[in-house]
Amino acid sequence: MSDVEEAITRAHHEEWARVIAALTRRFGDLDIAEEAAAEAFATAVQRWPADGVPPNPGAWLTTTANRKAIDRIRRENKRDDKHKEAQMVYADDPPEPLGAIDDDRLRLVFTCCHPALAMQTRVALTLRMVGGLTVPEIARAFLAAESAMGQRITRAKAKIKAARIPYRVPAAEDLPARVTGVLAVLYLVFNEGYLATGPDTDPVRHDLTAEAIRLTSLIRALLPQDGEVAGLLALMLLTEARRTARISASGELVALDEQDRGAWDAALIAEGHRLVRERLAAAAAGVAPGRYQILAAINAVHTSARDIRDTDWSQVIALYDQLVRLDPSPIIALNRAIAVAELDGPEVALAIVDRLAEALAGYHAYHATRADLLRRLGQSQQSRAAYDRAIELAGNTGETAYLTRRRDQLQ
Amino acid sequence: MRYLVSVIDDKSNPGSTDRQPAISAFNERLIAEGYWVFAGGLASPDTATVIDNRGEQAVFSDGPFVESKEYLAGVWVWEAPDLDVALKLAAEASKVCDRKIEVRPFQ
């Protein structure tokens, strides 16, 4: 990649959301902001190779996008009163001061992740407006048709405008719930990358995991005091650190106990552990941790062990117990049972897992876990049936390959 | 911004019927805080008549334009600065009426 191309890519990563956010605030219209930002970046691609990279790329892009937006508004002659009336609501000052680091981008994130939009719409809109992914990229990421994804985003922008979804940081009393909504969007993006679905899809989509981490880091910079933001970022970093060790050369998923721990990314682990320690200090001071912080702590236990046998399973189970109290979902109970198998043996774990049969009958990990426990108990025939069911339900190519090998190795 | 706020009744899961005092109190507050534009409860959908006069002569039909389990039990019109304010009020309205609420902006 040439220096100019690199500069454009970097500017796109660093400045896209800022340009969109500044324009949305100025013109009160996401659609105008999006189109003008895209045009400004296209102009940069044309001009920078000949003219050189401007000293302040962000300012250049914002100025250029502003001009494009004004051109469009003039062209459409839309600056009449009716248009002004339809403008999005924004407040120059958030209802509660957020401290030194406030940012237009934060308003943008809260608008894109508004609870009045469907979850999938929030994900698509956030990837487009904050992440700067193109519509075809988002469509590919979620195995949707490009036209359908384009329509989804267009409809969302129209609803934001027509129903007047505000462009601002929520009031302090609403902030925790709204931040939870934002984190759910980011976690969904990450998980789709980490356990990608689709028969022709790579088992791990690094573009999506990297994007989720980048966006979560941004939210972390904007809301540095929020424990769950730190927790989610730590969780993503500690998961991402194992990415390369988790898939074999032949594209098969490698279970935690078989992974080459030397291949884990030490820098990501160090950063993740630093965040977990920060949250442990807060917990010691009496701030109850939320689910992402607990999940991050569980991952920190795994990434602290040099060997699977070194793992502090009682600590893992204690953390799961804490998590179950927050979120008594059967999926968490299933993951807890996997840890129980290591501490108390597969028989105890199987009894727990079997109690989840009704709730998790359609969930591949339930059958995969049962298959593994039955295998360890020497019940090959039942184990095989459970593997069959897990393979049928698994949507990830690496996982399917792993489960198939395990099944075929049964005696 | 004006919003049409619909109170949705559900025949299979009807809400409680003794809501009037709470609704009246809620209405007083909407008026005091400047959100109230209009409110009205509706008689049962069976009392509706549909008129179609797009053809040669007006045709009257007995009953609502769509038969469904859910139907409109009443409406408000609110004036609110943005959807967040309207949704917050609607969440209260849902509790007060013990029914689902739809919020839809006027054009």
PDB file of N, CA and C in Angstrom, chain A residues 89 114 116 162-166 168 173-174 178, chain B residues 1 3 80-85 87-88 105-106:
ATOM      1  N   VAL A  89     -33.765  16.545  15.969  1.00  0.00           N
ATOM      2  CA  VAL A  89     -33.557  17.324  17.181  1.00  0.00           C
ATOM      3  C   VAL A  89     -32.143  17.108  17.669  1.00  0.00           C
ATOM      4  N   HIS A 114     -30.581   3.433  18.979  1.00  0.00           N
ATOM      5  CA  HIS A 114     -31.797   3.814  19.710  1.00  0.00           C
ATOM      6  C   HIS A 114     -32.742   2.625  19.874  1.00  0.00           C
ATOM      7  N   ALA A 116     -35.820   2.393  19.782  1.00  0.00           N
ATOM      8  CA  ALA A 116     -36.999   2.376  18.908  1.00  0.00           C
ATOM      9  C   ALA A 116     -36.679   1.741  17.548  1.00  0.00           C
ATOM     10  N   ALA A 162     -38.462  11.123  10.728  1.00  0.00           N
ATOM     11  CA  ALA A 162     -39.911  11.330  10.829  1.00  0.00           C
ATOM     12  C   ALA A 162     -40.403  11.263  12.271  1.00  0.00           C
ATOM     13  N   ALA A 163     -39.856  10.338  13.050  1.00  0.00           N
ATOM     14  CA  ALA A 163     -40.337  10.169  14.423  1.00  0.00           C
ATOM     15  C   ALA A 163     -39.551  11.043  15.391  1.00  0.00           C
ATOM     16  N   ARG A 164     -38.565  11.739  14.865  1.00  0.00           N
ATOM     17  CA  ARG A 164     -37.706  12.606  15.656  1.00  0.00           C
ATOM     18  C   ARG A 164     -36.989  11.861  16.785  1.00  0.00           C
ATOM     19  N   ILE A 165     -36.215  10.893  16.382  1.00  0.00           N
ATOM     20  CA  ILE A 165     -35.316  10.259  17.346  1.00  0.00           C
ATOM     21  C   ILE A 165     -34.188  11.258  17.592  1.00  0.00           C
ATOM     22  N   PRO A 166     -33.993  11.652  18.843  1.00  0.00           N
ATOM     23  CA  PRO A 166     -33.079  12.774  19.078  1.00  0.00           C
ATOM     24  C   PRO A 166     -31.612  12.415  18.872  1.00  0.00           C
ATOM     25  N   ARG A 168     -28.673  13.084  20.638  1.00  0.00           N
ATOM     26  CA  ARG A 168     -28.020  13.590  21.849  1.00  0.00           C
ATOM     27  C   ARG A 168     -27.700  12.437  22.784  1.00  0.00           C
ATOM     28  N   GLU A 173     -30.047   9.700  34.063  1.00  0.00           N
ATOM     29  CA  GLU A 173     -30.876   8.621  34.621  1.00  0.00           C
ATOM     30  C   GLU A 173     -31.151   7.524  33.575  1.00  0.00           C
ATOM     31  N   ASP A 174     -31.115   7.900  32.296  1.00  0.00           N
ATOM     32  CA  ASP A 174     -31.372   6.905  31.239  1.00  0.00           C
ATOM     33  C   ASP A 174     -30.088   6.293  30.702  1.00  0.00           C
ATOM     34  N   ARG A 178     -29.255   2.828  28.242  1.00  0.00           N
ATOM     35  CA  ARG A 178     -28.930   3.089  26.842  1.00  0.00           C
ATOM     36  C   ARG A 178     -27.526   2.588  26.497  1.00  0.00           C
TER      37      ARG A 178
ATOM     38  N   MET B   1     -43.325  18.558  17.921  1.00  0.00           N
ATOM     39  CA  MET B   1     -43.671  17.366  17.146  1.00  0.00           C
ATOM     40  C   MET B   1     -44.919  16.717  17.737  1.00  0.00           C
ATOM     41  N   TYR B   3     -47.488  13.498  18.127  1.00  0.00           N
ATOM     42  CA  TYR B   3     -47.520  12.038  18.054  1.00  0.00           C
ATOM     43  C   TYR B   3     -48.932  11.536  18.301  1.00  0.00           C
ATOM     44  N   ALA B  80     -44.755  16.695  21.827  1.00  0.00           N
ATOM     45  CA  ALA B  80     -43.533  16.409  22.588  1.00  0.00           C
ATOM     46  C   ALA B  80     -42.328  16.838  21.757  1.00  0.00           C
ATOM     47  N   PRO B  81     -41.251  17.275  22.419  1.00  0.00           N
ATOM     48  CA  PRO B  81     -40.099  17.764  21.646  1.00  0.00           C
ATOM     49  C   PRO B  81     -39.411  16.677  20.823  1.00  0.00           C
ATOM     50  N   ASP B  82     -39.415  15.442  21.283  1.00  0.00           N
ATOM     51  CA  ASP B  82     -38.784  14.377  20.492  1.00  0.00           C
ATOM     52  C   ASP B  82     -39.297  13.016  20.932  1.00  0.00           C
ATOM     53  N   LEU B  83     -38.852  11.971  20.230  1.00  0.00           N
ATOM     54  CA  LEU B  83     -39.370  10.630  20.486  1.00  0.00           C
ATOM     55  C   LEU B  83     -39.016  10.138  21.888  1.00  0.00           C
ATOM     56  N   ASP B  84     -37.851  10.502  22.394  1.00  0.00           N
ATOM     57  CA  ASP B  84     -37.484  10.053  23.733  1.00  0.00           C
ATOM     58  C   ASP B  84     -38.494  10.501  24.786  1.00  0.00           C
ATOM     59  N   VAL B  85     -38.918  11.761  24.667  1.00  0.00           N
ATOM     60  CA  VAL B  85     -39.912  12.286  25.609  1.00  0.00           C
ATOM     61  C   VAL B  85     -41.227  11.518  25.421  1.00  0.00           C
ATOM     62  N   LEU B  87     -41.690   8.514  24.205  1.00  0.00           N
ATOM     63  CA  LEU B  87     -41.590   7.109  24.627  1.00  0.00           C
ATOM     64  C   LEU B  87     -41.633   6.987  26.147  1.00  0.00           C
ATOM     65  N   LYS B  88     -41.050   7.944  26.816  1.00  0.00           N
ATOM     66  CA  LYS B  88     -41.063   7.922  28.277  1.00  0.00           C
ATOM     67  C   LYS B  88     -42.498   8.062  28.796  1.00  0.00           C
ATOM     68  N   PRO B 105     -45.518   9.183  14.802  1.00  0.00           N
ATOM     69  CA  PRO B 105     -45.469  10.633  14.560  1.00  0.00           C
ATOM     70  C   PRO B 105     -46.458  11.054  13.488  1.00  0.00           C
ATOM     71  N   PHE B 106     -46.991  12.268  13.620  1.00  0.00           N
ATOM     72  CA  PHE B 106     -47.728  12.865  12.512  1.00  0.00           C
ATOM     73  C   PHE B 106     -46.720  13.328  11.475  1.00  0.00           C
TER      74      PHE B 106
END
